[in-house]
Short mmCIF file of C-alpha atoms in Angstrom, two decimals:
data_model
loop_
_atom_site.label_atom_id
_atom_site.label_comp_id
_atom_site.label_asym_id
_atom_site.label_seq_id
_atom_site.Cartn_x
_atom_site.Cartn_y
_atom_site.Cartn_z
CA UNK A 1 31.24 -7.71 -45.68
CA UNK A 2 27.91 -6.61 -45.33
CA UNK A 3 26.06 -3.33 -44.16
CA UNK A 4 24.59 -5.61 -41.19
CA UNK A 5 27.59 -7.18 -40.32
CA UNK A 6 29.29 -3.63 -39.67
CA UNK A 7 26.85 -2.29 -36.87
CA UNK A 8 27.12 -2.65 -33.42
CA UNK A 9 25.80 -6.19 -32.06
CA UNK A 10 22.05 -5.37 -30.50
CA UNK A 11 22.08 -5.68 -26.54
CA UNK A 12 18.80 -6.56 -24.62
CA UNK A 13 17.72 -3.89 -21.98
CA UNK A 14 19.48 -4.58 -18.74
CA UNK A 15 17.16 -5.26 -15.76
CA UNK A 16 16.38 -2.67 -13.45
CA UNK A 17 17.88 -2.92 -10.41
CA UNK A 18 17.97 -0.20 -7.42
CA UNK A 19 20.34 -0.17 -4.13
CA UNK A 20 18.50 2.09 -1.50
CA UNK A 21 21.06 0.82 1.32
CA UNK A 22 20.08 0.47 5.03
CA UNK A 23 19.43 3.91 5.92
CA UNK A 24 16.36 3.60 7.84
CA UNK A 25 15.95 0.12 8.24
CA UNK A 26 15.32 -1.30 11.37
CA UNK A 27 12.96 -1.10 14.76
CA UNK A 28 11.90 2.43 15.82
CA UNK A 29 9.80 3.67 18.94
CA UNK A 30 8.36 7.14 18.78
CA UNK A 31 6.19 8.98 21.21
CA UNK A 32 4.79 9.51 23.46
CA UNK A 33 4.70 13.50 22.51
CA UNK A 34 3.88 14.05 18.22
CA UNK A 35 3.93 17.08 16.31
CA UNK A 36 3.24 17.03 12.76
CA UNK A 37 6.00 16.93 10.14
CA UNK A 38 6.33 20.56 8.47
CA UNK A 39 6.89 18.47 5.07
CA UNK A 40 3.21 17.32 5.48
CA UNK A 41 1.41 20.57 5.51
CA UNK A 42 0.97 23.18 2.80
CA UNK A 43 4.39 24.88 2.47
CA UNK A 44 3.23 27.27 -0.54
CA UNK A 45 4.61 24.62 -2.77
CA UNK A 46 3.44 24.75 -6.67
CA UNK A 47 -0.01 22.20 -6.26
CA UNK A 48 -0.56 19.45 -8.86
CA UNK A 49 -3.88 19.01 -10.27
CA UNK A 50 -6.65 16.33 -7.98
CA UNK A 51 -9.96 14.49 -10.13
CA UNK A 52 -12.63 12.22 -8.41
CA UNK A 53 -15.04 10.00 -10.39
CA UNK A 54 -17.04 6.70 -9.29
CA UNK A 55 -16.78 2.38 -10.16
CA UNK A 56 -19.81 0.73 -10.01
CA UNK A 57 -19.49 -2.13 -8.35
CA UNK A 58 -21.73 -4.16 -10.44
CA UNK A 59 -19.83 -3.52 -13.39
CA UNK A 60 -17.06 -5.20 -11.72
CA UNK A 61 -15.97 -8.89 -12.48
CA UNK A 62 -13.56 -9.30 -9.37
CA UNK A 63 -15.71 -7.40 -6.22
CA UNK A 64 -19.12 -7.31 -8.32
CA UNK A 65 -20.58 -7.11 -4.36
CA UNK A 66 -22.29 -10.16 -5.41
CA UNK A 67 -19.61 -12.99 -3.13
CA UNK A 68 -21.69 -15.98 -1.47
CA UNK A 69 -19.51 -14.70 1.73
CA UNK A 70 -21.71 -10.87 2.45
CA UNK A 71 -24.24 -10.17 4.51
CA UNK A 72 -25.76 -6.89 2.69
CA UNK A 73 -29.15 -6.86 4.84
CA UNK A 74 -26.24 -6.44 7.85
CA UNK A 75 -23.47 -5.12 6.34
CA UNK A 76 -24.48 -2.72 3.26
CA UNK A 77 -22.52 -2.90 0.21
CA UNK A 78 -21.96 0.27 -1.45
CA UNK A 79 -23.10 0.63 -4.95
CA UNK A 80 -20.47 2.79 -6.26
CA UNK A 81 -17.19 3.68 -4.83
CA UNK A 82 -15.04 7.02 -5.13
CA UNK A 83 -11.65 6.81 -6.57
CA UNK A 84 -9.57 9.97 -5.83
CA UNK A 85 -6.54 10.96 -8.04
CA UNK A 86 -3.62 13.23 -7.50
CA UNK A 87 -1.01 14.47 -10.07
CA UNK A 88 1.88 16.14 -8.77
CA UNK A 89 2.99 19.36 -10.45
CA UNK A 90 6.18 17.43 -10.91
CA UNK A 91 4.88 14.94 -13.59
CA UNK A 92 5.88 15.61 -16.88
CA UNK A 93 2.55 14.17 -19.44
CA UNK A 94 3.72 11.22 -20.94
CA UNK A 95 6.41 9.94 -18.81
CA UNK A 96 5.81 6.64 -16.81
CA UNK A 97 4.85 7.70 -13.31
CA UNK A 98 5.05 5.76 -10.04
CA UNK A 99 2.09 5.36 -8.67
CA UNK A 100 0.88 5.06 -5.00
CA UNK A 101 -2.15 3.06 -3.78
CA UNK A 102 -4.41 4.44 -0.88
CA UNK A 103 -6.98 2.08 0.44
CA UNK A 104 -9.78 3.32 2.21
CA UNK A 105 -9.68 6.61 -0.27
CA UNK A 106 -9.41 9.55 0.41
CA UNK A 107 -7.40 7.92 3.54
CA UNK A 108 -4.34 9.70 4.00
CA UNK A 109 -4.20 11.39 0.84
CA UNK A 110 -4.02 14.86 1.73
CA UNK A 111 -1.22 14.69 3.99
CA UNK A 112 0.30 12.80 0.52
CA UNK A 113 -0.44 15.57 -1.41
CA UNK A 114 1.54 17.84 0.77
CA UNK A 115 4.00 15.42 0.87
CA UNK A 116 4.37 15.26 -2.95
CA UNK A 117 3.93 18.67 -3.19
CA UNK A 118 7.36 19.48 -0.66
CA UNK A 119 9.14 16.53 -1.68
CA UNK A 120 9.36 16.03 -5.13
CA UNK A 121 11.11 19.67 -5.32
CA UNK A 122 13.66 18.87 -2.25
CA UNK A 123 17.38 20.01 -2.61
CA UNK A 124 18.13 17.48 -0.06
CA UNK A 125 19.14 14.11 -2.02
CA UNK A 126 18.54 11.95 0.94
CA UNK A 127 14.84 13.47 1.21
CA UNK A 128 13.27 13.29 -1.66
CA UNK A 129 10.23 11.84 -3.53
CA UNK A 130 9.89 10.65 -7.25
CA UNK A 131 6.73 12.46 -9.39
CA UNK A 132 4.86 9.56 -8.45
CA UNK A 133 0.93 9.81 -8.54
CA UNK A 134 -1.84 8.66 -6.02
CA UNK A 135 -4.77 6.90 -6.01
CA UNK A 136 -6.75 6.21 -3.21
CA UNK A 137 -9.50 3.72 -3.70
CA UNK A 138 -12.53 3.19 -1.69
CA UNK A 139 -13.67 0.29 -0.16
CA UNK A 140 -16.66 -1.45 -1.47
CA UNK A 141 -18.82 -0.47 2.03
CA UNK A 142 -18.82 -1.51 5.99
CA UNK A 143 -16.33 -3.48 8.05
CA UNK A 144 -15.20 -6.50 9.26
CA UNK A 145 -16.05 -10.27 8.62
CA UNK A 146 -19.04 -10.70 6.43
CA UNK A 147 -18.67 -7.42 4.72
CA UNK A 148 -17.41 -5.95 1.42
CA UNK A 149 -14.25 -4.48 2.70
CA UNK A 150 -13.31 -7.35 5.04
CA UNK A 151 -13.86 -9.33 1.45
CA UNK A 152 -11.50 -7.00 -0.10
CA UNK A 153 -8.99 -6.38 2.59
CA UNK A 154 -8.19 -9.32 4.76
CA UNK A 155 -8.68 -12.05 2.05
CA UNK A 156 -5.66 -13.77 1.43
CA UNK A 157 -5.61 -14.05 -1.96
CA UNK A 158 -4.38 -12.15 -5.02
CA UNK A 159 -8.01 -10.66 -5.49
CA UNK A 160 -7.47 -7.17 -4.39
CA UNK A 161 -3.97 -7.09 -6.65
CA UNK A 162 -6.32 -7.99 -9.46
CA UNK A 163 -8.59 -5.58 -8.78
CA UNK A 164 -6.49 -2.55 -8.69
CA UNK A 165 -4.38 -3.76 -11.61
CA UNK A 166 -7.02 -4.81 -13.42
CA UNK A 167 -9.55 -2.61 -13.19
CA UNK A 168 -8.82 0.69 -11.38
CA UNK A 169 -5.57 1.40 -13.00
CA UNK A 170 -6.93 1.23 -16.17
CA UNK A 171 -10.49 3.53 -15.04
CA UNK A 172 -7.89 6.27 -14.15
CA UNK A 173 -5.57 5.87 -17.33
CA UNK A 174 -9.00 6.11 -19.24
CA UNK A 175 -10.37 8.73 -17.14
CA UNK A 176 -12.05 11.42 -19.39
CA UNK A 177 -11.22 13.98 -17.14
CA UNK A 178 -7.90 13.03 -16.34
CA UNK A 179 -7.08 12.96 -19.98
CA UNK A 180 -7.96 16.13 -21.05
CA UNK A 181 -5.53 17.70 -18.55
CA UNK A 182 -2.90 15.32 -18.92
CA UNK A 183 -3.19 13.21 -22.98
CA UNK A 184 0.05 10.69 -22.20
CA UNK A 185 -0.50 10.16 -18.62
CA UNK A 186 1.13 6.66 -18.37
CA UNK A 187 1.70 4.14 -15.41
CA UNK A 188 5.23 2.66 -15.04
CA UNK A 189 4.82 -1.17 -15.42
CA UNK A 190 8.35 -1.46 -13.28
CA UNK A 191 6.50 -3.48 -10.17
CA UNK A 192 9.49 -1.27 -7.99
CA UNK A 193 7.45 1.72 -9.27
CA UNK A 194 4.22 0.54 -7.43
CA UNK A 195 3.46 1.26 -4.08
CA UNK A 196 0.54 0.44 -1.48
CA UNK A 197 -0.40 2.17 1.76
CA UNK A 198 -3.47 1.53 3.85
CA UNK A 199 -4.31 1.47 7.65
CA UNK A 200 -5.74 -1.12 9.70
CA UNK A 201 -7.46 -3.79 7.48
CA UNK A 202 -6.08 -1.52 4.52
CA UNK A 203 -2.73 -2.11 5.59
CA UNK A 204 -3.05 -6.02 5.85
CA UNK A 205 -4.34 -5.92 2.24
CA UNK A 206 -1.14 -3.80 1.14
CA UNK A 207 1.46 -6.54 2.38
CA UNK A 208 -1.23 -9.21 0.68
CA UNK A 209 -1.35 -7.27 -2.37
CA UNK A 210 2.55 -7.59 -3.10
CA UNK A 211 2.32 -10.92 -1.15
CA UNK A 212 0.33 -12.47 -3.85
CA UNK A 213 1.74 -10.31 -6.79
CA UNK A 214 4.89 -8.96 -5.91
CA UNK A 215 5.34 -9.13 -9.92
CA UNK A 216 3.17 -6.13 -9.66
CA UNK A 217 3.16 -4.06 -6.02
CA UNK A 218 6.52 -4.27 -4.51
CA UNK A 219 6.77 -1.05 -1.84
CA UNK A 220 4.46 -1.85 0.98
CA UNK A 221 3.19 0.90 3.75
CA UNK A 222 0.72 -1.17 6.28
CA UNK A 223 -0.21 1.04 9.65
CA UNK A 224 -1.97 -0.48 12.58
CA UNK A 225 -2.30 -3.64 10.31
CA UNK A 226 -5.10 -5.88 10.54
CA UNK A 227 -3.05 -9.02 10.37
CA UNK A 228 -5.16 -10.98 12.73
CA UNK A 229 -7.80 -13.48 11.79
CA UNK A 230 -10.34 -11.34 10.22
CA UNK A 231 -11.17 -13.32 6.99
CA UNK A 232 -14.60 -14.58 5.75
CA UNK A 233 -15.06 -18.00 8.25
CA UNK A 234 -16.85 -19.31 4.90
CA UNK A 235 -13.99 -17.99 2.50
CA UNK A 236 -12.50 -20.51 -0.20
CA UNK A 237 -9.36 -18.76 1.16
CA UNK A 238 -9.62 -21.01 4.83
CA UNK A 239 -8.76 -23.56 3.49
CA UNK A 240 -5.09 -22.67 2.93
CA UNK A 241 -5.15 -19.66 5.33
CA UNK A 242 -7.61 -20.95 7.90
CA UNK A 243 -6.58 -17.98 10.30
CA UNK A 244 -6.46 -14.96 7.58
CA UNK A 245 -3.48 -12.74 8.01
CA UNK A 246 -2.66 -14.35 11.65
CA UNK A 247 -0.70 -16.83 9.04
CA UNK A 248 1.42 -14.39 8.17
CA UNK A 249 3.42 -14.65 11.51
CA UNK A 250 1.60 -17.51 13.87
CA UNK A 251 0.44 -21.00 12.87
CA UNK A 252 1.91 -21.74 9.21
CA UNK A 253 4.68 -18.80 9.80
CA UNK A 254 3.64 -18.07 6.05
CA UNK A 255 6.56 -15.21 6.33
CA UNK A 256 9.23 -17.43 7.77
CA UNK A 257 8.75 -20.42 5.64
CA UNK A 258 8.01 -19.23 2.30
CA UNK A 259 11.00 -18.19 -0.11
CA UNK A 260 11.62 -14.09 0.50
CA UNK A 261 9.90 -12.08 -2.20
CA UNK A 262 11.18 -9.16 -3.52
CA UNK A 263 9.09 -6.64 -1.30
CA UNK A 264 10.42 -3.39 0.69
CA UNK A 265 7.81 -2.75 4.15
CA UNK A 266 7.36 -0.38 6.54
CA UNK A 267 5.33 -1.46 9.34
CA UNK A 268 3.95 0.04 12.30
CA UNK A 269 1.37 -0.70 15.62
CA UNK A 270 0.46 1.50 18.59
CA UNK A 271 0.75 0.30 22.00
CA UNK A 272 -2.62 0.83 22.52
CA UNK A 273 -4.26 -0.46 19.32
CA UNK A 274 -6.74 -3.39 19.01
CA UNK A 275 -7.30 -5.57 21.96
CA UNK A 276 -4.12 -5.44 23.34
CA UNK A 277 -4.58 -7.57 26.39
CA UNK A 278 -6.11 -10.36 24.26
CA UNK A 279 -4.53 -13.51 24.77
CA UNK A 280 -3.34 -14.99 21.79
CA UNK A 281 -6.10 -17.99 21.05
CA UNK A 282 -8.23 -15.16 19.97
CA UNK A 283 -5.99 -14.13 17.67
CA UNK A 284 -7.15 -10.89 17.57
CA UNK A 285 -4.07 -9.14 19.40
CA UNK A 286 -3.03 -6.47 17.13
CA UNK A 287 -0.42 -5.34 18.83
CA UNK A 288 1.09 -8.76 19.49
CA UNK A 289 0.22 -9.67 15.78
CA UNK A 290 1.93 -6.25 14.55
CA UNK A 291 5.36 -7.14 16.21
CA UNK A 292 4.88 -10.72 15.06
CA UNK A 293 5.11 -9.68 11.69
CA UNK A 294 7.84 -7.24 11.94
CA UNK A 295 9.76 -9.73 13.88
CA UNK A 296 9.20 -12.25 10.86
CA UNK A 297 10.09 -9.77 8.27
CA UNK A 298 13.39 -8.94 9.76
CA UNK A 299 14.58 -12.37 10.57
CA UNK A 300 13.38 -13.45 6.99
CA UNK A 301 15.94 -10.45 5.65
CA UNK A 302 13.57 -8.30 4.20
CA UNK A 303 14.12 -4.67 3.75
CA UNK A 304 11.79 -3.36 6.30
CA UNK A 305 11.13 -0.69 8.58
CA UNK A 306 9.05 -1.21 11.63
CA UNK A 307 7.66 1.78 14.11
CA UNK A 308 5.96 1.48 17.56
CA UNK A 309 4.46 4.51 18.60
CA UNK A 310 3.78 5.29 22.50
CA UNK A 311 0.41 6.14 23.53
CA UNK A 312 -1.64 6.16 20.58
CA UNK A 313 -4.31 4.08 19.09
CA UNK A 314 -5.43 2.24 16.13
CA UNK A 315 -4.88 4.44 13.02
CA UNK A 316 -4.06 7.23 15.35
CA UNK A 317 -3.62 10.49 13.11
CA UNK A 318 -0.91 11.37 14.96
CA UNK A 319 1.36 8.79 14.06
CA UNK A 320 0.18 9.68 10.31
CA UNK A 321 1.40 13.20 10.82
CA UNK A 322 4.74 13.22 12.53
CA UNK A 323 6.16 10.04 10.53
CA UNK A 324 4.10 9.80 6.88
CA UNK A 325 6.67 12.21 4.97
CA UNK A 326 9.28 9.67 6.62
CA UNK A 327 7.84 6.50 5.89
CA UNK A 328 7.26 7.97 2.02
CA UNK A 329 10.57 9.01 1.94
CA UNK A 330 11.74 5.51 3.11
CA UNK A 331 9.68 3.26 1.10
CA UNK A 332 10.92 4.95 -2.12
CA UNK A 333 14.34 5.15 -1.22
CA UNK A 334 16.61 3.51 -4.14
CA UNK A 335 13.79 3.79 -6.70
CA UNK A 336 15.00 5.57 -10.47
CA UNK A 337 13.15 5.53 -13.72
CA UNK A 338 14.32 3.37 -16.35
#
């Protein structure tokens, strides 16, 4: 018999898999009194360690601020944008950390830094956070159709995906900075370990970011989302998506009839956001376009959690501060490292 034949047959690494349950699933309505979650402001907690440096957009090969679709002389494109990086004092150099996305950098990302810094040290099992580190990203400059972030955000494509995979992930793993405090700072390539937040347009380009590459972004935060018809009239995109993100949940139901991807979402939209009294030809009903799609994710069986928040506005910091910690401590629920 020989040595080889003696040891232990080789097994191939079982896939990940996670069972966060139902706890907190479901349709909530808050409001209309807010307070701000004590878990979301500086509890004395031991601080991680933030860095800030700059992409030049030019140097760019997927949002060079070059596309046929802008209108710079209207609708400025920035020349540089910021990206803004927080590791908790949780992470241990050279393990694999989750990471979370911010659009719109710095966005929320101080009330995620408190977060982080209260969470990742919790006691309680149910209400905790993994070490997992943020990056907000800036948009490329201005708003709306015709501009660099409306190009980035409400295209419905995999371009953004691409983008931050591509590019950005790789700026901040490189990061001179970044590496001198930290030598193995690594990114888990687990897609579960991935996460994107973003308000407004920001939050329509999180669900389209694991919409087009749920084999890379699967945990998706979208607040007051912009999923109304807000993309580039002269896109390539309108030809399959001729209304934007209003496909999502009106017109092609693009949530209803395509397979179910492997995505967790929270959702949310304030009963006084967008246009809310728009009839829905314009589609440009935020409200009505915000239960739309949490109507469609639920019926499709995804694992989502939908709020409606009483007497607020679009992106109201309010909502941000009474259910953020909440909504982080939902959207990671189940998640382990390998």
């Amino acid at each position: 018999m020989s040595f080889i034949s003696l040891l232990a047959p080789s097994r191939a690494a079982e896939p990940y898999t996670e069972h966060p349950g139902r706890e907190g699933d479901g349709d909530y309505t808050i409001g209309p009194n807010y307070k701000i979650d004590p878990d979301l402001t500086d509890r004395g907690n031991p601080k991680g360690k933030s860095f800030e440096f700059t992409m030049r957009l030019a140097d760019s090969k997927v949002f060079p601020g070059a596309d046929s679709t802008l209108e710079p002389e209207k609708k400025p494109v920035r020349a540089e944008r910021k990206i803004f990086v927080y590791v908790p004092a949780a992470y241990k150099d050279g393990t694999k950390a989750p990471i979370l996305i911010i659009h719109d950098g710095p966005g929320q990302l101080n009330l995620v830094r408190n977060a982080l810094d209260n969470l990742t040290i919790s006691k309680d099992p149910s209400r905790q956070l993994p070490a997992f580190i943020a990056i907000a990203v800036q948009n490329g400059g201005n708003d709306g159709k015709n501009s660099e972030r409306g190009l980035e955000y409400d295209t419905m494509s995999d371009r953004l995906a691409r983008f931050i995979h591509d590019e950005v992930l790789p700026a901040v793993l490189t990061n001179v900075e970044i590496k001198a405090a930290y030598p193995k700072i690594a990114f888990t390539e687990n897609p579960w370990g991935r996460a994107v937040i973003g308000c407004s347009s920001g939050g329509a380009a999180a669900l389209t970011m694991g919409w087009f590459r749920p084999d890379w972004f699967r945990r998706v935060i979208a607040y007051s989302g912009t999923f109304v018809d807000q993309q580039d009239d002269d896109a390539a995109e309108e030809a399959k998506y001729p209304l934007g993100a209003w496909e999502y949940h009106s017109g092609m139901k693009l949530i209803e009839n395509s397979d179910k991807k492997p995505l967790r979402v929270f959702t949310h939209v304030s009963e006084n956001d967008i246009r809310p009294k728009d009839p829905e030809e314009t589609h440009h009903n935020w409200v009505m376009a915000g239960k739309r799609t949490a109507a469609a994710l639920q019926a499709k069986g995804y694992s989502h959690r939908f709020v409606f928040s009483l007497g607020t506005g679009h992106c109201d910091r309010r909502v941000f501060e009474q259910t953020l910690a909440d909504t982080l401590v939902w959207i990671w629920r189940g998640y382990h490292a390998e």
